[in-house]
Amino acid sequence: MWAVIRNRLLMLIVVIFGVSCITFLMSNVIPGDPARMIVGVKATEETYQRVREQMGLNDPLYEQYLNYMQGLLTGDLGTSLRTQQPVIEDLITYFPATLELVLYAFLIAIILGVFIGVLTAVKNNSMWDHIGRIFSISGVSLPVFWSGLMAIILFYGVLGWLPASERLDLFIDAPPTITGLYTIDSLLAGDMEAFSNSVLHLIMPVSILAFVHLSAITRQIRASMLDVLQQDYIKTARANGISSSFLIIRYALRNALMPAVTVVGLSIGSLLGGAVVTETIFNWPGMGKYVVDSIGSLDFPAIMGFTILIAIGYVLINLLVDLLYMVLDPQIRE
Amino acid sequence: MQTPQTSPASHPAVVPERVPGTVQIFWSRFRKNPLTMVGGVIFILFVLIALLAPVLTGNDPNQVRMDLALQKPSAEHWFGTDEVGRDLFARVIYGTRLSLGMGISIIIVAGLVGTILGAVAGYLGGKIGQIIMRIMDVILAFPTLILAMALSAAMGPSLMNAILAIVIVKIPAFVRLARSETLVVKEKLFVKAAQTFGLSDTWIIVRHIIPNVITPVIIQMTLDLGDAILMVATLGFLGLGVQPPTPEWGAIISTGWRYFLDQWWYPTFPGIAIFLVTISFNIIGDGLRDMLDPRSAR
C-alpha cells in the first residue's frame, strides 16, 4: 500500500509540474502581448517598453518560468489586472461561496444518486428503470446555463417563490465569518433570519448543479449494482432466505459502492466546471463568477491563477479518492 | 439460444445456415431498444434540419429589422425575434449546421489524433510512450470545461480556437483507449509476423495496429459527441466561442439572457435545440454501450 501511495505522490509532482507549464505557456506565450494589453494601443513605444521591462517580458523564457514557479511556490499567482488585487487574495475571498454551492450540490447528488441508482437496478427493466434512465440521460444532456435560466423564469419570474441571484437578500446582513459558509455561520451566530434566507438563495443553484452530477452517479451505481446482484454470493444469500432490503443494503450496495467511488472523484471535475456556469447565471459571488468576469476583461493572471488552483485541487481530491478506495477495498490494500 | 442439433457428418447435403453478420446482429438489437430508436430519429431529424435549412425558412438569420425587435412567437416568426429583429427560428435552424458541424469535426479530429498518439504510445512504448502518456495525464489533471475555457481565453475567442481547445481536452480519453487496445493487438501473431518481415514501425502502426483498434474508438466517439456539442454551446454562452452575429445556440442564449424575464422565448428555443441534439446522442451512445457490452445481454 505504501508503495502505491509513494508512486501516486511522485505522479502528483509530475502532474503539478506539467500543469504549471501549461498555465505558464498559456499566460505568457499564447495570448500575444500582455504588456500591450495593459498599456493599450495608443501608448508610446517608451511606456510600452518600460512596462515590458517591469513585467519581465524581456527576460529569456526560462527565467520568466523560474520567476513564475517561484511565485507559485510562495502562493503568488500574480496581480489581477481588473481588481488590482493579488489573484490569490481574490480567490480566497470568493472561495467560501463556491464551496457552499459545490458542497451541498455534491451531497444531494450523492444521496439521491445512490438511492435512484439502487432503485433502478433492483427494479431492472421496469417502468421505474426506464424513467430513471431518461432522467439520468437528461441530466447529462441539459446545458446548465439554460436549465438555470429556465428555473429562474419559472420559480422567480412566474411563481416568485425563490430569489434568483446573490447569496442573501440586500437588506439582510451576512453572518460573522467563521467558516465562510453562510448557512453554517448563521446557525452558529443563532441568526435564523440569515439562515433561512441563505437556504432560499441556495435552493435553485444547488439543485441545478446537483442534477448534472446526480446523473453521473446514478448511472454508475445502477451499472455496478446490476453487476453485483448477479454474483453468486447474492444468490446464496437469497437462497438462505435473507430479507431483500437487508440483502440489498448490506451485501450488494457495499460492494457496488466500490467502483462508484472512483467515478465520483472524477466527476467532481464536471461539478467544478458546472459551478462556473451556475455561478454566472445566478450571479453567485464565487470563484466561477470571478473567472468569467475576468475572461470578459481579458484578465489573464486571474484566469490562469484560477485554472491552476482548480487543477491542483482536483488532482488532490482524486488522490484522496484513490486512498479512500484503498481503505475501503482490502483486496487493493494488500 | 435454442438451435436444432444437426450433425454435419450425418447430413452432408445440408447447406450451412447463413451466420448473421455483425451488422445484422447490431441492427436487430438496435430495433429492440425503443429508446435508442427515438434517439436515432431525433438525430436524423436534426441532420435533415441542418441540410435543409434554406428550405425550412425563407428568413435570413442575419437580416436586421429594427422595427421588428423582440416580437413574440407568431405565425410569421415561429420563435419570435431578437433585439435587432432577426428571426430566431432562422437563427436556431442555421445554428444547427454550426453546432452539428463543430461537434462532429471536434470528435473526428480528437479521435484521429488520439488514436495515432495512443497507437504510437502503445506500440513503441519506452520513452516516447512515457512522454505521450504523461502529457495526457497532465491534460486530464484539469477539469475539462475549465481547461477548455482557459485555453480558448488564452488563444483569443473565435470559432477555430474554441474547436481547438475542445479537441485538446478531448484527446486524452482517446489516447488511453487506443493505447490499451494497442497493447492487446501488438501481441497478436499477424503483428509479430509483420515484425519478422522487417516492416517499418510506421507501416505496422498504420496498416496493422490502427485498423484493429479503431472500432472501440469509433464507439467512444459517438459517446463523446453529445458532450462536445454541449461544450461548444457552453463556450459560446461564456463568449469564448463563435462570435456574433454568427447564429450559434450558446451565443444566442448568451444575448437572450438579458431579455429572458420579459422575452422568455428568446433563450428558450435555442436551449431546447441544444438539449434535444445532446440527448439524442447520449441516448444513442447509451444504447450502443448496452448493445456492445456482453454483460448487458441478460
JSON list of N, CA and C in Angstrom, two decimals, chain A residues 11 15 18-19 22 26 30-31 133 137 140-143 145-146 149-150 152-153 156 219 226-227 230 269 273 277 280-281 295 300 307 310-311 314-315, chain B residues 137-138 140-143 145-146 149-151 153-155 230 233-234 237 240 253 257 260-261 267-268 271-272 274-275 278-279 282 286 289-290 295 298:
[
{"chain": "A", "resi": 11, "resn": "MET", "atom": "N", "xyz": [3.74, 10.83, -8.98]},
{"chain": "A", "resi": 11, "resn": "MET", "atom": "CA", "xyz": [2.93, 11.20, -10.14]},
{"chain": "A", "resi": 11, "resn": "MET", "atom": "C", "xyz": [2.36, 12.60, -9.95]},
{"chain": "A", "resi": 15, "resn": "VAL", "atom": "N", "xyz": [2.59, 15.72, -12.40]},
{"chain": "A", "resi": 15, "resn": "VAL", "atom": "CA", "xyz": [1.39, 16.34, -12.95]},
{"chain": "A", "resi": 15, "resn": "VAL", "atom": "C", "xyz": [1.33, 17.83, -12.61]},
{"chain": "A", "resi": 18, "resn": "GLY", "atom": "N", "xyz": [3.66, 19.68, -14.73]},
{"chain": "A", "resi": 18, "resn": "GLY", "atom": "CA", "xyz": [3.10, 19.82, -16.08]},
{"chain": "A", "resi": 18, "resn": "GLY", "atom": "C", "xyz": [2.01, 20.86, -16.13]},
{"chain": "A", "resi": 19, "resn": "VAL", "atom": "N", "xyz": [1.15, 20.83, -15.12]},
{"chain": "A", "resi": 19, "resn": "VAL", "atom": "CA", "xyz": [0.05, 21.79, -15.05]},
{"chain": "A", "resi": 19, "resn": "VAL", "atom": "C", "xyz": [0.59, 23.22, -15.03]},
{"chain": "A", "resi": 22, "resn": "ILE", "atom": "N", "xyz": [1.76, 24.24, -18.45]},
{"chain": "A", "resi": 22, "resn": "ILE", "atom": "CA", "xyz": [0.68, 24.59, -19.36]},
{"chain": "A", "resi": 22, "resn": "ILE", "atom": "C", "xyz": [0.13, 25.98, -19.06]},
{"chain": "A", "resi": 26, "resn": "MET", "atom": "N", "xyz": [0.23, 29.24, -21.42]},
{"chain": "A", "resi": 26, "resn": "MET", "atom": "CA", "xyz": [-1.00, 29.91, -21.82]},
{"chain": "A", "resi": 26, "resn": "MET", "atom": "C", "xyz": [-0.95, 31.38, -21.47]},
{"chain": "A", "resi": 30, "resn": "ILE", "atom": "N", "xyz": [0.97, 32.28, -25.47]},
{"chain": "A", "resi": 30, "resn": "ILE", "atom": "CA", "xyz": [-0.09, 32.30, -26.48]},
{"chain": "A", "resi": 30, "resn": "ILE", "atom": "C", "xyz": [-0.76, 33.66, -26.67]},
{"chain": "A", "resi": 31, "resn": "PRO", "atom": "N", "xyz": [-1.18, 34.36, -25.58]},
{"chain": "A", "resi": 31, "resn": "PRO", "atom": "CA", "xyz": [-2.07, 35.49, -25.84]},
{"chain": "A", "resi": 31, "resn": "PRO", "atom": "C", "xyz": [-1.37, 36.72, -26.37]},
{"chain": "A", "resi": 133, "resn": "ARG", "atom": "N", "xyz": [-33.75, 6.08, -16.16]},
{"chain": "A", "resi": 133, "resn": "ARG", "atom": "CA", "xyz": [-32.77, 6.16, -17.23]},
{"chain": "A", "resi": 133, "resn": "ARG", "atom": "C", "xyz": [-32.92, 7.46, -18.02]},
{"chain": "A", "resi": 137, "resn": "ILE", "atom": "N", "xyz": [-30.14, 10.42, -18.26]},
{"chain": "A", "resi": 137, "resn": "ILE", "atom": "CA", "xyz": [-29.61, 10.89, -19.54]},
{"chain": "A", "resi": 137, "resn": "ILE", "atom": "C", "xyz": [-29.93, 12.38, -19.73]},
{"chain": "A", "resi": 140, "resn": "VAL", "atom": "N", "xyz": [-27.28, 14.70, -18.01]},
{"chain": "A", "resi": 140, "resn": "VAL", "atom": "CA", "xyz": [-26.01, 14.98, -18.67]},
{"chain": "A", "resi": 140, "resn": "VAL", "atom": "C", "xyz": [-26.20, 15.70, -20.00]},
{"chain": "A", "resi": 141, "resn": "SER", "atom": "N", "xyz": [-27.45, 15.83, -20.46]},
{"chain": "A", "resi": 141, "resn": "SER", "atom": "CA", "xyz": [-27.67, 16.49, -21.75]},
{"chain": "A", "resi": 141, "resn": "SER", "atom": "C", "xyz": [-28.13, 17.93, -21.61]},
{"chain": "A", "resi": 142, "resn": "LEU", "atom": "N", "xyz": [-28.54, 18.33, -20.40]},
{"chain": "A", "resi": 142, "resn": "LEU", "atom": "CA", "xyz": [-29.04, 19.69, -20.21]},
{"chain": "A", "resi": 142, "resn": "LEU", "atom": "C", "xyz": [-27.89, 20.67, -20.14]},
{"chain": "A", "resi": 143, "resn": "PRO", "atom": "N", "xyz": [-27.94, 21.73, -20.94]},
{"chain": "A", "resi": 143, "resn": "PRO", "atom": "CA", "xyz": [-26.96, 22.78, -20.75]},
{"chain": "A", "resi": 143, "resn": "PRO", "atom": "C", "xyz": [-27.27, 23.52, -19.44]},
{"chain": "A", "resi": 145, "resn": "PHE", "atom": "N", "xyz": [-26.36, 26.32, -18.25]},
{"chain": "A", "resi": 145, "resn": "PHE", "atom": "CA", "xyz": [-26.68, 27.74, -18.34]},
{"chain": "A", "resi": 145, "resn": "PHE", "atom": "C", "xyz": [-28.13, 27.93, -18.78]},
{"chain": "A", "resi": 146, "resn": "TRP", "atom": "N", "xyz": [-28.66, 26.97, -19.51]},
{"chain": "A", "resi": 146, "resn": "TRP", "atom": "CA", "xyz": [-30.04, 27.09, -19.97]},
{"chain": "A", "resi": 146, "resn": "TRP", "atom": "C", "xyz": [-31.03, 26.60, -18.91]},
{"chain": "A", "resi": 149, "resn": "LEU", "atom": "N", "xyz": [-31.45, 29.24, -16.39]},
{"chain": "A", "resi": 149, "resn": "LEU", "atom": "CA", "xyz": [-32.32, 30.33, -16.84]},
{"chain": "A", "resi": 149, "resn": "LEU", "atom": "C", "xyz": [-33.79, 29.93, -16.78]},
{"chain": "A", "resi": 150, "resn": "MET", "atom": "N", "xyz": [-34.09, 28.69, -17.22]},
{"chain": "A", "resi": 150, "resn": "MET", "atom": "CA", "xyz": [-35.48, 28.23, -17.22]},
{"chain": "A", "resi": 150, "resn": "MET", "atom": "C", "xyz": [-36.02, 28.17, -15.80]},
{"chain": "A", "resi": 152, "resn": "ILE", "atom": "N", "xyz": [-35.04, 30.00, -13.33]},
{"chain": "A", "resi": 152, "resn": "ILE", "atom": "CA", "xyz": [-35.25, 31.38, -12.86]},
{"chain": "A", "resi": 152, "resn": "ILE", "atom": "C", "xyz": [-36.56, 31.93, -13.43]},
{"chain": "A", "resi": 153, "resn": "ILE", "atom": "N", "xyz": [-36.80, 31.68, -14.72]},
{"chain": "A", "resi": 153, "resn": "ILE", "atom": "CA", "xyz": [-38.05, 32.17, -15.33]},
{"chain": "A", "resi": 153, "resn": "ILE", "atom": "C", "xyz": [-39.24, 31.62, -14.55]},
{"chain": "A", "resi": 156, "resn": "TYR", "atom": "N", "xyz": [-38.67, 32.25, -10.19]},
{"chain": "A", "resi": 156, "resn": "TYR", "atom": "CA", "xyz": [-38.52, 33.64, -9.79]},
{"chain": "A", "resi": 156, "resn": "TYR", "atom": "C", "xyz": [-39.48, 34.53, -10.58]},
{"chain": "A", "resi": 219, "resn": "ARG", "atom": "N", "xyz": [-26.01, 6.61, -12.89]},
{"chain": "A", "resi": 219, "resn": "ARG", "atom": "CA", "xyz": [-25.63, 5.65, -13.93]},
{"chain": "A", "resi": 219, "resn": "ARG", "atom": "C", "xyz": [-24.61, 4.66, -13.40]},
{"chain": "A", "resi": 226, "resn": "LEU", "atom": "N", "xyz": [-26.15, -3.70, -10.79]},
{"chain": "A", "resi": 226, "resn": "LEU", "atom": "CA", "xyz": [-26.58, -4.79, -11.67]},
{"chain": "A", "resi": 226, "resn": "LEU", "atom": "C", "xyz": [-25.53, -5.89, -11.70]},
{"chain": "A", "resi": 227, "resn": "ASP", "atom": "N", "xyz": [-24.27, -5.47, -11.75]},
{"chain": "A", "resi": 227, "resn": "ASP", "atom": "CA", "xyz": [-23.17, -6.44, -11.73]},
{"chain": "A", "resi": 227, "resn": "ASP", "atom": "C", "xyz": [-23.19, -7.27, -10.46]},
{"chain": "A", "resi": 230, "resn": "GLN", "atom": "N", "xyz": [-25.80, -9.98, -9.74]},
{"chain": "A", "resi": 230, "resn": "GLN", "atom": "CA", "xyz": [-25.65, -11.24, -10.48]},
{"chain": "A", "resi": 230, "resn": "GLN", "atom": "C", "xyz": [-24.69, -12.22, -9.80]},
{"chain": "A", "resi": 269, "resn": "GLY", "atom": "N", "xyz": [-14.76, 16.92, -11.36]},
{"chain": "A", "resi": 269, "resn": "GLY", "atom": "CA", "xyz": [-14.30, 17.84, -12.40]},
{"chain": "A", "resi": 269, "resn": "GLY", "atom": "C", "xyz": [-15.46, 18.51, -13.11]},
{"chain": "A", "resi": 273, "resn": "GLY", "atom": "N", "xyz": [-16.68, 22.48, -13.25]},
{"chain": "A", "resi": 273, "resn": "GLY", "atom": "CA", "xyz": [-17.00, 23.20, -14.48]},
{"chain": "A", "resi": 273, "resn": "GLY", "atom": "C", "xyz": [-18.41, 23.73, -14.45]},
{"chain": "A", "resi": 277, "resn": "VAL", "atom": "N", "xyz": [-20.46, 27.87, -14.55]},
{"chain": "A", "resi": 277, "resn": "VAL", "atom": "CA", "xyz": [-21.62, 28.33, -15.32]},
{"chain": "A", "resi": 277, "resn": "VAL", "atom": "C", "xyz": [-22.78, 28.69, -14.38]},
{"chain": "A", "resi": 280, "resn": "THR", "atom": "N", "xyz": [-22.36, 32.00, -12.79]},
{"chain": "A", "resi": 280, "resn": "THR", "atom": "CA", "xyz": [-22.58, 33.09, -13.74]},
{"chain": "A", "resi": 280, "resn": "THR", "atom": "C", "xyz": [-24.07, 33.40, -13.86]},
{"chain": "A", "resi": 281, "resn": "ILE", "atom": "N", "xyz": [-24.87, 32.33, -14.03]},
{"chain": "A", "resi": 281, "resn": "ILE", "atom": "CA", "xyz": [-26.31, 32.51, -14.22]},
{"chain": "A", "resi": 281, "resn": "ILE", "atom": "C", "xyz": [-26.96, 33.11, -12.97]},
{"chain": "A", "resi": 295, "resn": "ILE", "atom": "N", "xyz": [-12.54, 36.70, -17.65]},
{"chain": "A", "resi": 295, "resn": "ILE", "atom": "CA", "xyz": [-12.46, 36.40, -19.07]},
{"chain": "A", "resi": 295, "resn": "ILE", "atom": "C", "xyz": [-12.99, 37.58, -19.87]},
{"chain": "A", "resi": 300, "resn": "PHE", "atom": "N", "xyz": [-5.66, 37.93, -17.66]},
{"chain": "A", "resi": 300, "resn": "PHE", "atom": "CA", "xyz": [-5.01, 36.61, -17.71]},
{"chain": "A", "resi": 300, "resn": "PHE", "atom": "C", "xyz": [-4.45, 36.11, -16.39]},
{"chain": "A", "resi": 307, "resn": "THR", "atom": "N", "xyz": [-7.31, 28.70, -12.87]},
{"chain": "A", "resi": 307, "resn": "THR", "atom": "CA", "xyz": [-7.17, 27.41, -13.54]},
{"chain": "A", "resi": 307, "resn": "THR", "atom": "C", "xyz": [-6.19, 26.50, -12.82]},
{"chain": "A", "resi": 310, "resn": "ILE", "atom": "N", "xyz": [-7.55, 25.30, -9.40]},
{"chain": "A", "resi": 310, "resn": "ILE", "atom": "CA", "xyz": [-8.57, 24.27, -9.57]},
{"chain": "A", "resi": 310, "resn": "ILE", "atom": "C", "xyz": [-7.92, 22.94, -9.96]},
{"chain": "A", "resi": 311, "resn": "ALA", "atom": "N", "xyz": [-6.95, 23.01, -10.88]},
{"chain": "A", "resi": 311, "resn": "ALA", "atom": "CA", "xyz": [-6.30, 21.77, -11.33]},
{"chain": "A", "resi": 311, "resn": "ALA", "atom": "C", "xyz": [-5.61, 21.07, -10.15]},
{"chain": "A", "resi": 314, "resn": "TYR", "atom": "N", "xyz": [-8.17, 19.60, -7.87]},
{"chain": "A", "resi": 314, "resn": "TYR", "atom": "CA", "xyz": [-8.80, 18.44, -8.50]},
{"chain": "A", "resi": 314, "resn": "TYR", "atom": "C", "xyz": [-7.89, 17.20, -8.39]},
{"chain": "A", "resi": 315, "resn": "VAL", "atom": "N", "xyz": [-6.58, 17.41, -8.65]},
{"chain": "A", "resi": 315, "resn": "VAL", "atom": "CA", "xyz": [-5.63, 16.30, -8.55]},
{"chain": "A", "resi": 315, "resn": "VAL", "atom": "C", "xyz": [-5.58, 15.78, -7.11]},
{"chain": "B", "resi": 137, "resn": "ASP", "atom": "N", "xyz": [-1.75, 12.70, -18.96]},
{"chain": "B", "resi": 137, "resn": "ASP", "atom": "CA", "xyz": [-2.08, 12.79, -17.53]},
{"chain": "B", "resi": 137, "resn": "ASP", "atom": "C", "xyz": [-2.23, 14.25, -17.11]},
{"chain": "B", "resi": 138, "resn": "VAL", "atom": "N", "xyz": [-1.31, 15.08, -17.64]},
{"chain": "B", "resi": 138, "resn": "VAL", "atom": "CA", "xyz": [-1.36, 16.50, -17.26]},
{"chain": "B", "resi": 138, "resn": "VAL", "atom": "C", "xyz": [-2.66, 17.13, -17.75]},
{"chain": "B", "resi": 140, "resn": "LEU", "atom": "N", "xyz": [-5.43, 15.61, -18.32]},
{"chain": "B", "resi": 140, "resn": "LEU", "atom": "CA", "xyz": [-6.54, 15.05, -17.55]},
{"chain": "B", "resi": 140, "resn": "LEU", "atom": "C", "xyz": [-6.59, 15.61, -16.13]},
{"chain": "B", "resi": 141, "resn": "ALA", "atom": "N", "xyz": [-5.51, 16.27, -15.70]},
{"chain": "B", "resi": 141, "resn": "ALA", "atom": "CA", "xyz": [-5.49, 16.82, -14.34]},
{"chain": "B", "resi": 141, "resn": "ALA", "atom": "C", "xyz": [-6.42, 18.02, -14.23]},
{"chain": "B", "resi": 142, "resn": "PHE", "atom": "N", "xyz": [-6.80, 18.60, -15.39]},
{"chain": "B", "resi": 142, "resn": "PHE", "atom": "CA", "xyz": [-7.72, 19.74, -15.36]},
{"chain": "B", "resi": 142, "resn": "PHE", "atom": "C", "xyz": [-9.15, 19.24, -15.54]},
{"chain": "B", "resi": 143, "resn": "PRO", "atom": "N", "xyz": [-10.10, 19.85, -14.83]},
{"chain": "B", "resi": 143, "resn": "PRO", "atom": "CA", "xyz": [-11.50, 19.62, -15.20]},
{"chain": "B", "resi": 143, "resn": "PRO", "atom": "C", "xyz": [-11.68, 20.08, -16.65]},
{"chain": "B", "resi": 145, "resn": "LEU", "atom": "N", "xyz": [-14.01, 21.27, -18.77]},
{"chain": "B", "resi": 145, "resn": "LEU", "atom": "CA", "xyz": [-14.60, 22.54, -19.18]},
{"chain": "B", "resi": 145, "resn": "LEU", "atom": "C", "xyz": [-13.71, 23.72, -18.80]},
{"chain": "B", "resi": 146, "resn": "ILE", "atom": "N", "xyz": [-13.09, 23.61, -17.60]},
{"chain": "B", "resi": 146, "resn": "ILE", "atom": "CA", "xyz": [-12.27, 24.71, -17.13]},
{"chain": "B", "resi": 146, "resn": "ILE", "atom": "C", "xyz": [-11.01, 24.86, -17.98]},
{"chain": "B", "resi": 149, "resn": "MET", "atom": "N", "xyz": [-12.03, 26.39, -21.26]},
{"chain": "B", "resi": 149, "resn": "MET", "atom": "CA", "xyz": [-12.25, 27.82, -21.06]},
{"chain": "B", "resi": 149, "resn": "MET", "atom": "C", "xyz": [-10.93, 28.58, -21.07]},
{"chain": "B", "resi": 150, "resn": "ALA", "atom": "N", "xyz": [-9.99, 28.09, -20.26]},
{"chain": "B", "resi": 150, "resn": "ALA", "atom": "CA", "xyz": [-8.71, 28.78, -20.13]},
{"chain": "B", "resi": 150, "resn": "ALA", "atom": "C", "xyz": [-7.97, 28.80, -21.47]},
{"chain": "B", "resi": 151, "resn": "LEU", "atom": "N", "xyz": [-7.99, 27.66, -22.18]},
{"chain": "B", "resi": 151, "resn": "LEU", "atom": "CA", "xyz": [-7.30, 27.59, -23.46]},
{"chain": "B", "resi": 151, "resn": "LEU", "atom": "C", "xyz": [-7.89, 28.56, -24.47]},
{"chain": "B", "resi": 153, "resn": "ALA", "atom": "N", "xyz": [-9.68, 31.17, -23.88]},
{"chain": "B", "resi": 153, "resn": "ALA", "atom": "CA", "xyz": [-9.44, 32.55, -23.45]},
{"chain": "B", "resi": 153, "resn": "ALA", "atom": "C", "xyz": [-8.02, 32.96, -23.82]},
{"chain": "B", "resi": 154, "resn": "ALA", "atom": "N", "xyz": [-7.06, 32.04, -23.61]},
{"chain": "B", "resi": 154, "resn": "ALA", "atom": "CA", "xyz": [-5.66, 32.37, -23.89]},
{"chain": "B", "resi": 154, "resn": "ALA", "atom": "C", "xyz": [-5.42, 32.57, -25.38]},
{"chain": "B", "resi": 155, "resn": "MET", "atom": "N", "xyz": [-6.08, 31.75, -26.20]},
{"chain": "B", "resi": 155, "resn": "MET", "atom": "CA", "xyz": [-5.84, 31.85, -27.64]},
{"chain": "B", "resi": 155, "resn": "MET", "atom": "C", "xyz": [-6.66, 32.97, -28.27]},
{"chain": "B", "resi": 230, "resn": "LEU", "atom": "N", "xyz": [-22.37, 20.08, -26.29]},
{"chain": "B", "resi": 230, "resn": "LEU", "atom": "CA", "xyz": [-22.69, 20.83, -25.08]},
{"chain": "B", "resi": 230, "resn": "LEU", "atom": "C", "xyz": [-21.57, 21.82, -24.74]},
{"chain": "B", "resi": 233, "resn": "ALA", "atom": "N", "xyz": [-21.55, 24.83, -27.03]},
{"chain": "B", "resi": 233, "resn": "ALA", "atom": "CA", "xyz": [-22.59, 25.78, -26.63]},
{"chain": "B", "resi": 233, "resn": "ALA", "atom": "C", "xyz": [-22.19, 26.52, -25.36]},
{"chain": "B", "resi": 234, "resn": "THR", "atom": "N", "xyz": [-21.56, 25.81, -24.40]},
{"chain": "B", "resi": 234, "resn": "THR", "atom": "CA", "xyz": [-21.17, 26.46, -23.16]},
{"chain": "B", "resi": 234, "resn": "THR", "atom": "C", "xyz": [-20.11, 27.53, -23.41]},
{"chain": "B", "resi": 237, "resn": "PHE", "atom": "N", "xyz": [-21.79, 30.41, -24.89]},
{"chain": "B", "resi": 237, "resn": "PHE", "atom": "CA", "xyz": [-22.52, 31.16, -23.88]},
{"chain": "B", "resi": 237, "resn": "PHE", "atom": "C", "xyz": [-21.59, 32.08, -23.09]},
{"chain": "B", "resi": 240, "resn": "LEU", "atom": "N", "xyz": [-16.81, 32.73, -25.37]},
{"chain": "B", "resi": 240, "resn": "LEU", "atom": "CA", "xyz": [-15.48, 32.26, -25.74]},
{"chain": "B", "resi": 240, "resn": "LEU", "atom": "C", "xyz": [-15.47, 31.51, -27.07]},
{"chain": "B", "resi": 253, "resn": "ILE", "atom": "N", "xyz": [-28.23, 32.30, -26.66]},
{"chain": "B", "resi": 253, "resn": "ILE", "atom": "CA", "xyz": [-28.73, 32.30, -25.28]},
{"chain": "B", "resi": 253, "resn": "ILE", "atom": "C", "xyz": [-28.00, 33.36, -24.46]},
{"chain": "B", "resi": 257, "resn": "TRP", "atom": "N", "xyz": [-30.17, 36.11, -22.66]},
{"chain": "B", "resi": 257, "resn": "TRP", "atom": "CA", "xyz": [-30.16, 36.12, -21.21]},
{"chain": "B", "resi": 257, "resn": "TRP", "atom": "C", "xyz": [-30.62, 37.48, -20.66]},
{"chain": "B", "resi": 260, "resn": "PHE", "atom": "N", "xyz": [-34.49, 37.66, -20.77]},
{"chain": "B", "resi": 260, "resn": "PHE", "atom": "CA", "xyz": [-35.27, 36.44, -20.55]},
{"chain": "B", "resi": 260, "resn": "PHE", "atom": "C", "xyz": [-36.52, 36.63, -19.69]},
{"chain": "B", "resi": 261, "resn": "LEU", "atom": "N", "xyz": [-36.53, 37.62, -18.79]},
{"chain": "B", "resi": 261, "resn": "LEU", "atom": "CA", "xyz": [-37.71, 37.71, -17.92]},
{"chain": "B", "resi": 261, "resn": "LEU", "atom": "C", "xyz": [-38.93, 38.24, -18.66]},
{"chain": "B", "resi": 267, "resn": "PRO", "atom": "N", "xyz": [-34.25, 33.04, -25.05]},
{"chain": "B", "resi": 267, "resn": "PRO", "atom": "CA", "xyz": [-33.28, 31.97, -24.75]},
{"chain": "B", "resi": 267, "resn": "PRO", "atom": "C", "xyz": [-33.90, 30.57, -24.75]},
{"chain": "B", "resi": 268, "resn": "THR", "atom": "N", "xyz": [-35.23, 30.47, -24.73]},
{"chain": "B", "resi": 268, "resn": "THR", "atom": "CA", "xyz": [-35.85, 29.16, -24.54]},
{"chain": "B", "resi": 268, "resn": "THR", "atom": "C", "xyz": [-35.62, 28.21, -25.73]},
{"chain": "B", "resi": 271, "resn": "GLY", "atom": "N", "xyz": [-32.13, 26.79, -26.45]},
{"chain": "B", "resi": 271, "resn": "GLY", "atom": "CA", "xyz": [-31.79, 25.84, -25.38]},
{"chain": "B", "resi": 271, "resn": "GLY", "atom": "C", "xyz": [-32.43, 24.49, -25.63]},
{"chain": "B", "resi": 272, "resn": "ILE", "atom": "N", "xyz": [-33.70, 24.51, -26.08]},
{"chain": "B", "resi": 272, "resn": "ILE", "atom": "CA", "xyz": [-34.37, 23.24, -26.39]},
{"chain": "B", "resi": 272, "resn": "ILE", "atom": "C", "xyz": [-33.61, 22.51, -27.49]},
{"chain": "B", "resi": 274, "resn": "ILE", "atom": "N", "xyz": [-30.35, 22.68, -28.18]},
{"chain": "B", "resi": 274, "resn": "ILE", "atom": "CA", "xyz": [-29.13, 22.09, -27.61]},
{"chain": "B", "resi": 274, "resn": "ILE", "atom": "C", "xyz": [-29.48, 20.81, -26.86]},
{"chain": "B", "resi": 275, "resn": "PHE", "atom": "N", "xyz": [-30.53, 20.91, -26.04]},
{"chain": "B", "resi": 275, "resn": "PHE", "atom": "CA", "xyz": [-30.92, 19.76, -25.22]},
{"chain": "B", "resi": 275, "resn": "PHE", "atom": "C", "xyz": [-31.29, 18.55, -26.10]},
{"chain": "B", "resi": 278, "resn": "THR", "atom": "N", "xyz": [-28.18, 17.05, -27.91]},
{"chain": "B", "resi": 278, "resn": "THR", "atom": "CA", "xyz": [-27.30, 16.37, -26.96]},
{"chain": "B", "resi": 278, "resn": "THR", "atom": "C", "xyz": [-27.94, 15.09, -26.44]},
{"chain": "B", "resi": 279, "resn": "ILE", "atom": "N", "xyz": [-29.22, 15.16, -26.10]},
{"chain": "B", "resi": 279, "resn": "ILE", "atom": "CA", "xyz": [-29.83, 13.96, -25.53]},
{"chain": "B", "resi": 279, "resn": "ILE", "atom": "C", "xyz": [-29.95, 12.87, -26.59]},
{"chain": "B", "resi": 282, "resn": "ASN", "atom": "N", "xyz": [-26.67, 11.20, -26.58]},
{"chain": "B", "resi": 282, "resn": "ASN", "atom": "CA", "xyz": [-26.44, 10.44, -25.35]},
{"chain": "B", "resi": 282, "resn": "ASN", "atom": "C", "xyz": [-27.29, 9.18, -25.31]},
{"chain": "B", "resi": 286, "resn": "ASP", "atom": "N", "xyz": [-25.70, 5.58, -25.18]},
{"chain": "B", "resi": 286, "resn": "ASP", "atom": "CA", "xyz": [-26.09, 4.69, -24.10]},
{"chain": "B", "resi": 286, "resn": "ASP", "atom": "C", "xyz": [-26.55, 3.33, -24.66]},
{"chain": "B", "resi": 289, "resn": "ARG", "atom": "N", "xyz": [-23.62, 1.34, -26.01]},
{"chain": "B", "resi": 289, "resn": "ARG", "atom": "CA", "xyz": [-22.83, 0.75, -24.94]},
{"chain": "B", "resi": 289, "resn": "ARG", "atom": "C", "xyz": [-23.51, -0.53, -24.43]},
{"chain": "B", "resi": 290, "resn": "ASP", "atom": "N", "xyz": [-24.83, -0.43, -24.28]},
{"chain": "B", "resi": 290, "resn": "ASP", "atom": "CA", "xyz": [-25.58, -1.60, -23.83]},
{"chain": "B", "resi": 290, "resn": "ASP", "atom": "C", "xyz": [-25.47, -2.75, -24.81]},
{"chain": "B", "resi": 295, "resn": "ARG", "atom": "N", "xyz": [-22.13, -8.08, -20.99]},
{"chain": "B", "resi": 295, "resn": "ARG", "atom": "CA", "xyz": [-22.78, -8.28, -19.69]},
{"chain": "B", "resi": 295, "resn": "ARG", "atom": "C", "xyz": [-24.22, -7.80, -19.68]},
{"chain": "B", "resi": 298, "resn": "ARG", "atom": "N", "xyz": [-28.52, -9.63, -20.82]},
{"chain": "B", "resi": 298, "resn": "ARG", "atom": "CA", "xyz": [-29.11, -10.58, -19.89]},
{"chain": "B", "resi": 298, "resn": "ARG", "atom": "C", "xyz": [-30.52, -10.90, -20.31]}
]
